[in-house]
Amino acid sequence: MPALRTIRTVCPRNCYCTCGMLVTLDEANRIVSIDGDPENPATGGHVCLKGLAYARRVTYADRLLTPLRRRASGAGFEPVGWDDALGEITQRLSRVRTEHGPEAALYYEGSGSHGALGGLAMAFWRQFGGCTTTFGDLCWPAGLEATRLTYGDNRHNHPSLTVQGRMILLWGHNPAETNIHQWRLILDAQAQGARVVVIDPRQTDSTDGADVHLQPRPGTDAALALGMASVIVEDGLHDSEFLDAHAHGFDEYRQRLASFPLERVASITGLEPEAIRGLARDYARTKPALLIAGFGLQRHSRAGQTMRTVALLPALTGNVGLAGGGWQYANLASHCLRPLRLPPEPAAARSIPVSQVARHLETLDRPPIRAAWVERGNPASQNPASHRLREALARLDLVVVVDQFMTPTAELAHFVLPAKTLFEEEDLVTAYWHPYLQWRAKILSPPGDVRPETEIWRAMCERFGYDTSYFPGDREAFLRALLPEGCAATLEDVKARPIDLSENGDVAFADHRFPTPSGKVEFASDEAAAVWGVDRVPAYAPAAEGAESPARGRFPLQLLSCKTRDRIHSQFGNLDWVRGVERPHLLDIHPDDARARGIADGSNATVWNDRGRIELVVRVTPGIRPGVVHVLEGWCHDGDPDVNALTAEGITDMNHGATFYECLVEVARA
Ligand SMILES: Nc1nc2c(c(=O)[nH]1)N[C@H]1C(S)=C(S)[C@@H](COP(=O)(O)OP(=O)(O)OC[C@H]3O[C@@H](n4cnc5c(=O)[nH]c(N)nc54)[C@H](O)[C@@H]3O)O[C@H]1N2
Ligand SMILES: Nc1nc2c(c(=O)[nH]1)N[C@H]1C(S)=C(S)[C@@H](COP(=O)(O)OP(=O)(O)OC[C@H]3O[C@@H](n4cnc5c(=O)[nH]c(N)nc54)[C@H](O)[C@@H]3O)O[C@H]1N2
Ligand code: SF4
Ligand SMILES: [Mo]
């Protein structure tokens, strides 16, 4: 038996789970197995297929192992040494800055890998004199802000308390695919008698396991939440004692409910009045009831106000501060590392909304963007208006992409620099579902000519003659210095096991102290009005490309493009292990909508709107709501049709999010 050694680490993907992992290597440093780390109480002893597939991914045949330069002919790439690559990049970047100023360079970082060291790129850019960066987020910001405005903070109960829920209401959330450990706990609760209800326009793995599935029209959840609240208040099922003591603005909110009688809500949401009434009563009468909102119901322009209406339901029913109950969206308990030491921010810093990169590449002036550096992101696949974004990137003087694999974004680069994987540099990793800080161990030396980004940026600083003292010398000492203020744990503790950083124990808001301006749960929020210009009391309003939009005359179908179990966005889709078992890339359409268009299951269809057009094979399924169609996001290999050719560059009403799920289309037989 050869000697094996096992090393504790963490999966840094943008995934709720952020699993603790145990990686076992043989004498030749080959990964022989990857298991879940039982020391992480939230993620326990298993990882998903993606976690297992790292064993294949790190040595996969198409992994980038050397810097690449676009050939002089423009077609394809040739390998190039680091010296030549960084030398030429330095020259071209300097030229862009001399001719147009530092803001003519765009620095774009995506969510491809999480870790504290990711922020060190700014040590270069700030000394460069500034650059153009992005603000906002493609993912979750409207819900974060709605939660902050309502409860004062983004924290929720420890995941292990899920099993104590008597009812679990999943709203715009598909944890059976996107948070498998949460799903395991939900199934445990269900086995102990809890009812699981899902509100989602689509059938998913989560709805398959649920006791009740309601399928509203996308973008109408605010009406549904207010309709449920009307029933609850009318029936006297609200928790007056909790509200008297801990609610701010309840009377105004109560008046608002008068505009959302059941019949109106039924007609907006497309649900039966009795189904809404039944759910409202069930939710209000069951304690503890856990409401878990996903990120899926805040990918439209009215996202923030919608999330406020939904977030108020646990407070309305006194389900806050209870084990097994509460409001769950994102848990930022572990997000308290000390900030990186960086050079002072220069005057010439410019920022553009992340959901509108294409538009700004096309139109920014004084200076226009002439160079782009992309790291940990694949905007040519993942951002709205991806086809325009590609065209705009292709027109730049310099595009540098740092990635592990050739992606549609890397295809457009002048230089592609090979990136490390999670096993090739140590780091500290926080999470957004559980409260644990975890150590990402360096398990392998980077293969070939691969360098971690920190070393690429250090080398760039050297080329430009900048101060390199911002970069780690002794990496452990560097990361130790980032541990949160007042944190009792040492770095050795973090290396030994995941460390719970929640300050207030396992039950969020158990003390009923809410760090909002009023110190109470805010049913009315002056801050929401002052900061975002929205109504103090949240309401439903139709979206420009929503269920009630006049544009439905031409484009009658609402297109959703969601995540899938075996990929993380555009990652893992290149691996044979994943391709062999995952779901196919199909257009889901309801039989009524298919019949009306003469489209048969398995045939080709064109999906289009004024922004773009793609062609896909159709799956006719009664699982999706009539009037809604669905394509998986993240497909971007070998000419895969790219759904983001259809999505709009909208911005959410709060906190600069994206509006991927507010997208009207028409479908026809191809
Ligand atoms: N396997 C896997 N896991 C992942 C990811 C991945 O790519 N793959 N990505 C990670 C990331 S970055 C994220 S953001 C999370 C997202 O994970 P979730 O929070 O689960 O969010 P989504 O998958 O965006 O959407 C969840 C559900 O909301 C439904 N939905 C869409 N629009 C509406 C609406 O208007 N109302 C209602 N009620 N429902 C709606 C969709 O049909 C979908 O099934 O998952 C993380 N986990
Ligand atoms: N239509 C549609 N579009 C969507 C969404 C949707 O629901 N529908 N969801 C949106 C959401 S929620 C999100 S979070 C975004 C995600 O979009 P992105 O942030 O772009 O995420 P990924 O596709 O996961 O990863 C981007 C790249 O990071 C690379 N990468 C991984 N690890 C490393 C590393 O250590 N170093 C470097 N340099 N690169 C690395 C990967 O190889 C990959 O090419 O997509 C958004 N786009
Ligand atoms: S992708 Fe998510 S579920 Fe899979 S191993 Fe990583 S953190 Fe765990
Ligand atoms: Mo996301």
CSV table of C-alpha atoms in Angstrom, one decimal, residues 235-640:
chain,number,residue,atom,x,y,z
A,235,ASP,CA,-57.6,36.4,9.3
A,236,GLY,CA,-55.8,37.9,12.3
A,237,LEU,CA,-53.0,35.4,11.9
A,238,HIS,CA,-50.3,38.0,12.2
A,239,ASP,CA,-48.2,38.2,15.4
A,240,SER,CA,-49.4,41.4,17.0
A,241,GLU,CA,-47.2,41.0,20.0
A,242,PHE,CA,-44.1,40.8,17.9
A,243,LEU,CA,-45.2,43.6,15.6
A,244,ASP,CA,-46.1,46.0,18.4
A,245,ALA,CA,-42.7,45.6,19.9
A,246,HIS,CA,-40.4,45.2,16.9
A,247,ALA,CA,-42.1,46.6,13.7
A,248,HIS,CA,-41.5,50.0,12.3
A,249,GLY,CA,-44.2,51.3,9.8
A,250,PHE,CA,-46.6,48.4,10.2
A,251,ASP,CA,-49.7,50.6,9.9
A,252,GLU,CA,-48.6,52.1,6.6
A,253,TYR,CA,-47.8,48.6,5.3
A,254,ARG,CA,-51.2,47.4,6.5
A,255,GLN,CA,-52.9,50.2,4.5
A,256,ARG,CA,-50.8,49.1,1.5
A,257,LEU,CA,-52.3,45.6,1.8
A,258,ALA,CA,-55.7,47.0,0.9
A,259,SER,CA,-54.5,47.4,-2.7
A,260,PHE,CA,-53.7,43.7,-2.9
A,261,PRO,CA,-56.9,41.8,-2.4
A,262,LEU,CA,-56.8,38.1,-3.3
A,263,GLU,CA,-58.6,38.4,-6.7
A,264,ARG,CA,-56.2,41.0,-7.9
A,265,VAL,CA,-53.2,39.1,-6.7
A,266,ALA,CA,-54.5,35.9,-8.4
A,267,SER,CA,-54.9,37.7,-11.7
A,268,ILE,CA,-51.4,39.2,-11.5
A,269,THR,CA,-49.6,36.0,-10.4
A,270,GLY,CA,-51.7,33.6,-12.4
A,271,LEU,CA,-52.3,31.5,-9.3
A,272,GLU,CA,-55.6,30.3,-8.0
A,273,PRO,CA,-57.0,32.5,-5.2
A,274,GLU,CA,-57.5,29.4,-3.0
A,275,ALA,CA,-53.9,28.3,-3.5
A,276,ILE,CA,-52.7,31.7,-2.3
A,277,ARG,CA,-55.1,31.7,0.7
A,278,GLY,CA,-54.1,28.2,1.6
A,279,LEU,CA,-50.4,28.9,1.5
A,280,ALA,CA,-50.8,32.1,3.5
A,281,ARG,CA,-52.8,30.4,6.2
A,282,ASP,CA,-50.5,27.4,6.3
A,283,TYR,CA,-47.4,29.6,6.6
A,284,ALA,CA,-48.9,31.8,9.3
A,285,ARG,CA,-50.2,28.9,11.4
A,286,THR,CA,-47.0,26.9,11.3
A,287,LYS,CA,-44.2,27.7,13.7
A,288,PRO,CA,-41.4,27.6,13.3
A,289,ALA,CA,-41.6,28.2,9.6
A,290,LEU,CA,-38.4,28.9,7.7
A,291,LEU,CA,-38.6,31.1,4.6
A,292,ILE,CA,-35.6,30.6,2.3
A,293,ALA,CA,-35.5,33.1,-0.6
A,294,GLY,CA,-33.1,32.3,-3.4
A,295,PHE,CA,-31.3,34.7,-5.7
A,296,GLY,CA,-33.7,33.6,-8.5
A,297,LEU,CA,-36.5,36.0,-7.7
A,298,GLN,CA,-34.4,39.1,-7.6
A,299,ARG,CA,-33.0,39.0,-11.2
A,300,HIS,CA,-35.4,41.6,-12.5
A,301,SER,CA,-35.8,45.3,-12.4
A,302,ARG,CA,-38.2,45.4,-9.4
A,303,ALA,CA,-36.0,43.0,-7.4
A,304,GLY,CA,-35.3,45.1,-4.3
A,305,GLN,CA,-38.9,46.0,-3.6
A,306,THR,CA,-39.9,42.5,-4.3
A,307,MET,CA,-37.4,41.1,-1.9
A,308,ARG,CA,-38.6,43.6,0.8
A,309,THR,CA,-42.2,42.3,0.5
A,310,VAL,CA,-41.1,38.7,0.8
A,311,ALA,CA,-38.6,39.4,3.6
A,312,LEU,CA,-41.4,40.9,5.7
A,313,LEU,CA,-43.5,37.7,5.9
A,314,PRO,CA,-41.4,36.1,8.6
A,315,ALA,CA,-41.6,39.3,10.7
A,316,LEU,CA,-45.4,39.6,10.1
A,317,THR,CA,-45.9,36.1,11.5
A,318,GLY,CA,-43.4,36.4,14.4
A,319,ASN,CA,-41.0,33.9,12.8
A,320,VAL,CA,-37.9,35.9,13.5
A,321,GLY,CA,-35.3,34.9,16.1
A,322,LEU,CA,-36.5,31.3,16.3
A,323,ALA,CA,-34.6,28.1,15.8
A,324,GLY,CA,-36.1,26.4,12.8
A,325,GLY,CA,-37.7,29.6,11.6
A,326,GLY,CA,-36.7,32.9,10.2
A,327,TRP,CA,-35.7,34.7,7.0
A,328,GLN,CA,-32.8,33.2,5.1
A,329,TYR,CA,-31.2,34.8,2.1
A,330,ALA,CA,-27.4,35.2,2.5
A,331,ASN,CA,-25.3,34.9,5.6
A,332,LEU,CA,-22.4,37.3,5.7
A,333,ALA,CA,-21.2,36.3,9.1
A,334,SER,CA,-17.8,35.2,7.8
A,335,HIS,CA,-17.3,38.3,5.7
A,336,CYS,CA,-15.3,40.1,8.3
A,337,LEU,CA,-11.7,39.7,7.3
A,338,ARG,CA,-9.5,42.7,7.7
A,339,PRO,CA,-9.1,44.7,4.5
A,340,LEU,CA,-6.0,44.2,2.4
A,341,ARG,CA,-3.4,46.9,2.6
A,342,LEU,CA,-3.5,48.7,-0.7
A,343,PRO,CA,-2.1,52.0,-2.1
A,344,PRO,CA,-4.4,55.0,-1.8
A,345,GLU,CA,-7.1,55.2,-4.3
A,346,PRO,CA,-6.1,57.6,-7.1
A,347,ALA,CA,-8.3,60.4,-8.5
A,348,ALA,CA,-8.6,58.7,-11.9
A,349,ALA,CA,-10.7,55.8,-10.7
A,350,ARG,CA,-13.9,55.2,-12.8
A,351,SER,CA,-16.5,52.6,-12.4
A,352,ILE,CA,-19.2,51.2,-14.6
A,353,PRO,CA,-22.2,49.0,-13.7
A,354,VAL,CA,-21.3,45.3,-14.1
A,355,SER,CA,-24.5,44.5,-15.9
A,356,GLN,CA,-23.8,47.1,-18.6
A,357,VAL,CA,-20.2,46.3,-19.6
A,358,ALA,CA,-21.1,45.9,-23.3
A,359,ARG,CA,-22.9,49.2,-23.4
A,360,HIS,CA,-20.0,51.1,-21.8
A,361,LEU,CA,-17.4,49.4,-23.9
A,362,GLU,CA,-19.4,50.7,-26.9
A,363,THR,CA,-20.1,54.2,-25.7
A,364,LEU,CA,-17.7,55.4,-23.0
A,365,ASP,CA,-15.9,58.5,-23.9
A,366,ARG,CA,-13.2,60.6,-22.4
A,367,PRO,CA,-11.5,58.3,-22.3
A,368,PRO,CA,-13.0,55.4,-24.3
A,369,ILE,CA,-12.0,51.9,-23.0
A,370,ARG,CA,-9.0,50.7,-25.1
A,371,ALA,CA,-7.7,47.8,-23.0
A,372,ALA,CA,-9.3,45.2,-20.8
A,373,TRP,CA,-7.8,42.8,-18.2
A,374,VAL,CA,-10.2,39.9,-17.2
A,375,GLU,CA,-9.6,37.6,-14.3
A,376,ARG,CA,-11.8,34.9,-12.7
A,377,GLY,CA,-14.6,35.9,-15.0
A,378,ASN,CA,-16.0,34.9,-18.4
A,379,PRO,CA,-18.1,38.0,-19.3
A,380,ALA,CA,-18.3,36.9,-23.0
A,381,SER,CA,-20.6,34.1,-21.8
A,382,GLN,CA,-22.0,35.3,-18.4
A,383,ASN,CA,-22.8,38.9,-18.8
A,384,PRO,CA,-26.0,40.3,-20.5
A,385,ALA,CA,-25.7,41.3,-24.1
A,386,SER,CA,-22.8,38.8,-24.4
A,387,HIS,CA,-22.7,39.0,-28.2
A,388,ARG,CA,-22.2,42.8,-28.1
A,389,LEU,CA,-19.7,42.4,-25.3
A,390,ARG,CA,-17.7,40.1,-27.5
A,391,GLU,CA,-17.7,42.5,-30.5
A,392,ALA,CA,-16.6,45.3,-28.2
A,393,LEU,CA,-13.8,43.3,-26.7
A,394,ALA,CA,-12.6,42.3,-30.1
A,395,ARG,CA,-12.2,46.0,-31.1
A,396,LEU,CA,-9.8,46.9,-28.2
A,397,ASP,CA,-6.0,47.5,-28.5
A,398,LEU,CA,-5.2,45.0,-25.7
A,399,VAL,CA,-7.2,42.3,-24.0
A,400,VAL,CA,-5.5,40.1,-21.3
A,401,VAL,CA,-7.4,37.2,-19.9
A,402,VAL,CA,-6.2,35.1,-16.9
A,403,ASP,CA,-7.9,31.8,-16.8
A,404,GLN,CA,-7.4,28.0,-16.4
A,405,PHE,CA,-9.1,27.2,-19.7
A,406,MET,CA,-9.8,28.7,-23.1
A,407,THR,CA,-13.1,30.4,-22.7
A,408,PRO,CA,-15.1,32.6,-25.1
A,409,THR,CA,-13.6,35.6,-23.4
A,410,ALA,CA,-10.1,34.2,-23.6
A,411,GLU,CA,-10.7,33.5,-27.4
A,412,LEU,CA,-10.8,37.3,-27.8
A,413,ALA,CA,-7.6,38.1,-25.9
A,414,HIS,CA,-4.3,39.2,-27.2
A,415,PHE,CA,-2.7,37.4,-24.3
A,416,VAL,CA,-4.1,34.5,-22.2
A,417,LEU,CA,-2.2,33.9,-19.0
A,418,PRO,CA,-2.5,30.5,-17.3
A,419,ALA,CA,-4.2,30.7,-13.9
A,420,LYS,CA,-3.7,28.5,-10.8
A,421,THR,CA,-6.4,26.2,-9.5
A,422,LEU,CA,-7.7,26.0,-5.9
A,423,PHE,CA,-5.0,23.5,-5.0
A,424,GLU,CA,-2.1,25.7,-6.1
A,425,GLU,CA,-2.1,28.7,-3.7
A,426,GLU,CA,-3.1,29.1,-0.1
A,427,ASP,CA,-5.8,31.5,0.8
A,428,LEU,CA,-8.6,32.3,3.3
A,429,VAL,CA,-12.1,31.6,2.0
A,430,THR,CA,-15.4,33.0,3.4
A,431,ALA,CA,-18.9,31.7,2.6
A,432,TYR,CA,-22.4,33.1,2.1
A,433,TRP,CA,-24.6,30.4,3.5
A,434,HIS,CA,-22.7,29.0,6.5
A,435,PRO,CA,-20.7,31.1,9.0
A,436,TYR,CA,-17.3,29.4,8.5
A,437,LEU,CA,-14.0,30.8,7.6
A,438,GLN,CA,-11.8,28.1,6.0
A,439,TRP,CA,-8.3,27.6,4.9
A,440,ARG,CA,-7.5,26.9,1.3
A,441,ALA,CA,-4.3,24.8,1.5
A,442,LYS,CA,-1.6,24.8,-1.1
A,443,ILE,CA,-1.6,21.1,-2.0
A,444,LEU,CA,0.1,21.1,-5.4
A,445,SER,CA,2.8,23.2,-7.1
A,446,PRO,CA,1.4,25.1,-10.1
A,447,PRO,CA,2.0,22.9,-13.2
A,448,GLY,CA,3.9,24.0,-16.3
A,449,ASP,CA,4.4,27.8,-16.3
A,450,VAL,CA,1.2,28.5,-14.3
A,451,ARG,CA,1.5,31.4,-11.8
A,452,PRO,CA,-1.0,32.5,-9.2
A,453,GLU,CA,-2.5,35.9,-9.9
A,454,THR,CA,-0.7,37.4,-6.9
A,455,GLU,CA,2.6,36.5,-8.6
A,456,ILE,CA,1.4,37.9,-11.9
A,457,TRP,CA,0.4,41.2,-10.3
A,458,ARG,CA,3.7,41.3,-8.4
A,459,ALA,CA,5.6,40.8,-11.6
A,460,MET,CA,3.5,43.6,-13.3
A,461,CYS,CA,4.4,45.9,-10.4
A,462,GLU,CA,8.0,45.1,-10.9
A,463,ARG,CA,7.8,45.8,-14.6
A,464,PHE,CA,6.3,49.2,-13.9
A,465,GLY,CA,8.7,50.0,-11.1
A,466,TYR,CA,6.0,50.1,-8.5
A,467,ASP,CA,6.0,49.2,-4.8
A,468,THR,CA,5.6,45.5,-4.3
A,469,SER,CA,5.4,45.5,-0.6
A,470,TYR,CA,1.6,44.9,-0.9
A,471,PHE,CA,2.2,41.3,-1.9
A,472,PRO,CA,2.7,38.4,0.4
A,473,GLY,CA,6.3,37.5,1.4
A,474,ASP,CA,5.6,34.9,4.0
A,475,ARG,CA,2.1,33.8,2.9
A,476,GLU,CA,1.0,32.5,6.2
A,477,ALA,CA,2.1,35.7,8.0
A,478,PHE,CA,0.3,37.7,5.4
A,479,LEU,CA,-3.0,35.7,5.7
A,480,ARG,CA,-2.7,35.6,9.5
A,481,ALA,CA,-2.8,39.4,9.5
A,482,LEU,CA,-6.2,39.3,7.7
A,483,LEU,CA,-8.0,37.4,10.5
A,484,PRO,CA,-10.9,39.5,11.8
A,485,GLU,CA,-10.4,41.9,14.6
A,486,GLY,CA,-11.1,40.3,18.0
A,487,CYS,CA,-11.1,36.9,16.4
A,488,ALA,CA,-10.1,34.4,19.1
A,489,ALA,CA,-9.0,31.8,16.5
A,490,THR,CA,-5.4,31.7,15.3
A,491,LEU,CA,-4.4,30.8,11.8
A,492,GLU,CA,-3.4,27.4,13.1
A,493,ASP,CA,-7.0,27.0,14.3
A,494,VAL,CA,-8.4,27.9,10.9
A,495,LYS,CA,-6.1,25.4,9.3
A,496,ALA,CA,-7.2,22.7,11.7
A,497,ARG,CA,-11.0,23.2,11.1
A,498,PRO,CA,-13.6,25.6,9.8
A,499,ILE,CA,-14.1,28.5,12.2
A,500,ASP,CA,-17.6,29.9,13.0
A,501,LEU,CA,-17.4,33.7,12.8
A,502,SER,CA,-21.0,34.5,13.7
A,503,GLU,CA,-21.0,36.9,16.5
A,504,ASN,CA,-24.5,36.4,17.7
A,505,GLY,CA,-24.8,32.6,18.0
A,506,ASP,CA,-26.8,30.2,15.9
A,507,VAL,CA,-30.2,32.0,15.9
A,508,ALA,CA,-30.1,35.2,14.0
A,509,PHE,CA,-31.8,38.1,15.8
A,510,ALA,CA,-32.7,36.0,18.8
A,511,ASP,CA,-32.3,39.1,20.9
A,512,HIS,CA,-34.7,41.0,18.7
A,513,ARG,CA,-32.2,43.8,18.1
A,514,PHE,CA,-32.3,45.0,14.6
A,515,PRO,CA,-29.5,47.3,13.4
A,516,THR,CA,-31.9,49.4,11.3
A,517,PRO,CA,-32.3,53.2,11.7
A,518,SER,CA,-35.4,52.5,13.9
A,519,GLY,CA,-33.9,49.5,15.7
A,520,LYS,CA,-37.0,47.6,14.5
A,521,VAL,CA,-37.9,45.5,11.5
A,522,GLU,CA,-38.6,48.1,8.8
A,523,PHE,CA,-42.0,47.7,7.1
A,524,ALA,CA,-41.5,51.2,6.0
A,525,SER,CA,-38.0,52.4,5.2
A,526,ASP,CA,-37.0,56.1,4.8
A,527,GLU,CA,-33.5,54.8,3.9
A,528,ALA,CA,-34.9,52.8,1.0
A,529,ALA,CA,-36.6,56.0,-0.3
A,530,ALA,CA,-33.6,58.2,0.3
A,531,VAL,CA,-30.9,55.9,-1.1
A,532,TRP,CA,-32.7,54.2,-4.0
A,533,GLY,CA,-35.7,56.5,-4.7
A,534,VAL,CA,-38.2,53.8,-4.1
A,535,ASP,CA,-41.5,53.8,-2.2
A,536,ARG,CA,-40.9,53.6,1.6
A,537,VAL,CA,-43.4,50.8,1.8
A,538,PRO,CA,-42.7,48.1,-0.8
A,539,ALA,CA,-45.4,47.3,-3.4
A,540,TYR,CA,-45.7,45.3,-6.6
A,541,ALA,CA,-45.2,47.2,-9.8
A,542,PRO,CA,-45.2,45.6,-13.3
A,543,ALA,CA,-41.8,45.3,-14.9
A,544,ALA,CA,-40.9,46.6,-18.4
A,545,GLU,CA,-40.5,43.1,-19.7
A,546,GLY,CA,-42.7,41.3,-17.2
A,547,ALA,CA,-45.9,39.3,-17.1
A,548,GLU,CA,-48.1,42.4,-17.7
A,549,SER,CA,-45.8,44.1,-20.2
A,550,PRO,CA,-47.3,45.6,-23.4
A,551,ALA,CA,-44.2,44.1,-25.1
A,552,ARG,CA,-45.7,40.7,-24.7
A,553,GLY,CA,-47.7,41.4,-27.9
A,554,ARG,CA,-44.5,40.8,-29.9
A,555,PHE,CA,-42.6,38.7,-27.4
A,556,PRO,CA,-45.2,36.7,-25.5
A,557,LEU,CA,-42.8,34.3,-23.6
A,558,GLN,CA,-40.9,35.1,-20.4
A,559,LEU,CA,-37.4,33.5,-20.7
A,560,LEU,CA,-35.6,32.2,-17.6
A,561,SER,CA,-32.0,30.9,-17.8
A,562,CYS,CA,-31.0,29.2,-14.5
A,563,LYS,CA,-28.2,27.2,-13.0
A,564,THR,CA,-27.8,23.5,-13.2
A,565,ARG,CA,-26.5,20.8,-10.8
A,566,ASP,CA,-23.3,19.8,-12.4
A,567,ARG,CA,-21.8,23.1,-13.5
A,568,ILE,CA,-21.0,26.4,-11.8
A,569,HIS,CA,-22.0,28.9,-14.5
A,570,SER,CA,-19.5,28.5,-17.3
A,571,GLN,CA,-17.2,26.2,-15.4
A,572,PHE,CA,-16.9,22.4,-15.6
A,573,GLY,CA,-18.8,22.2,-18.9
A,574,ASN,CA,-15.5,21.3,-20.7
A,575,LEU,CA,-15.0,18.1,-18.6
A,576,ASP,CA,-15.9,14.7,-19.9
A,577,TRP,CA,-16.9,13.5,-16.4
A,578,VAL,CA,-19.5,16.3,-16.3
A,579,ARG,CA,-20.6,16.2,-19.9
A,580,GLY,CA,-21.3,12.5,-19.6
A,581,VAL,CA,-23.9,12.8,-16.9
A,582,GLU,CA,-25.3,16.3,-17.0
A,583,ARG,CA,-28.6,17.6,-18.3
A,584,PRO,CA,-28.7,18.5,-22.0
A,585,HIS,CA,-29.0,22.1,-23.1
A,586,LEU,CA,-32.6,22.3,-24.3
A,587,LEU,CA,-35.3,24.9,-24.5
A,588,ASP,CA,-38.1,24.0,-22.1
A,589,ILE,CA,-41.5,25.0,-23.3
A,590,HIS,CA,-45.0,24.1,-22.1
A,591,PRO,CA,-47.1,21.8,-24.3
A,592,ASP,CA,-49.7,24.6,-24.9
A,593,ASP,CA,-47.1,27.0,-26.1
A,594,ALA,CA,-45.4,24.4,-28.2
A,595,ARG,CA,-48.7,23.3,-29.8
A,596,ALA,CA,-49.6,26.9,-30.6
A,597,ARG,CA,-46.4,27.2,-32.5
A,598,GLY,CA,-46.4,23.8,-34.1
A,599,ILE,CA,-43.2,22.8,-32.3
A,600,ALA,CA,-42.7,19.1,-31.4
A,601,ASP,CA,-40.5,17.7,-28.7
A,602,GLY,CA,-37.0,17.2,-30.0
A,603,SER,CA,-37.3,19.6,-32.9
A,604,ASN,CA,-35.2,22.7,-33.4
A,605,ALA,CA,-36.5,26.1,-32.5
A,606,THR,CA,-35.4,29.7,-32.8
A,607,VAL,CA,-35.6,31.9,-29.7
A,608,TRP,CA,-35.4,35.6,-30.4
A,609,ASN,CA,-36.1,39.2,-29.3
A,610,ASP,CA,-34.9,42.6,-30.5
A,611,ARG,CA,-31.5,41.9,-28.9
A,612,GLY,CA,-30.6,38.6,-30.3
A,613,ARG,CA,-31.5,35.1,-31.6
A,614,ILE,CA,-30.4,31.6,-30.8
A,615,GLU,CA,-31.3,28.1,-31.9
A,616,LEU,CA,-31.9,25.2,-29.6
A,617,VAL,CA,-33.5,21.7,-29.5
A,618,VAL,CA,-36.8,21.8,-27.7
A,619,ARG,CA,-38.0,19.8,-24.7
A,620,VAL,CA,-41.8,20.0,-24.4
A,621,THR,CA,-42.6,19.7,-20.7
A,622,PRO,CA,-45.7,20.3,-18.6
A,623,GLY,CA,-43.3,21.1,-15.8
A,624,ILE,CA,-42.9,24.7,-16.9
A,625,ARG,CA,-45.6,27.3,-16.5
A,626,PRO,CA,-47.3,28.3,-19.7
A,627,GLY,CA,-46.0,31.5,-21.0
A,628,VAL,CA,-42.5,30.8,-19.6
A,629,VAL,CA,-39.6,29.2,-21.4
A,630,HIS,CA,-36.2,28.1,-19.9
A,631,VAL,CA,-32.6,27.5,-21.1
A,632,LEU,CA,-29.7,26.6,-18.8
A,633,GLU,CA,-27.1,29.4,-18.5
A,634,GLY,CA,-23.4,28.9,-18.7
A,635,TRP,CA,-23.2,26.9,-22.0
A,636,CYS,CA,-20.3,28.3,-23.9
A,637,HIS,CA,-18.3,25.5,-25.5
A,638,ASP,CA,-18.0,24.4,-29.1
A,639,GLY,CA,-20.5,26.8,-30.5
A,640,ASP,CA,-23.1,26.3,-27.8
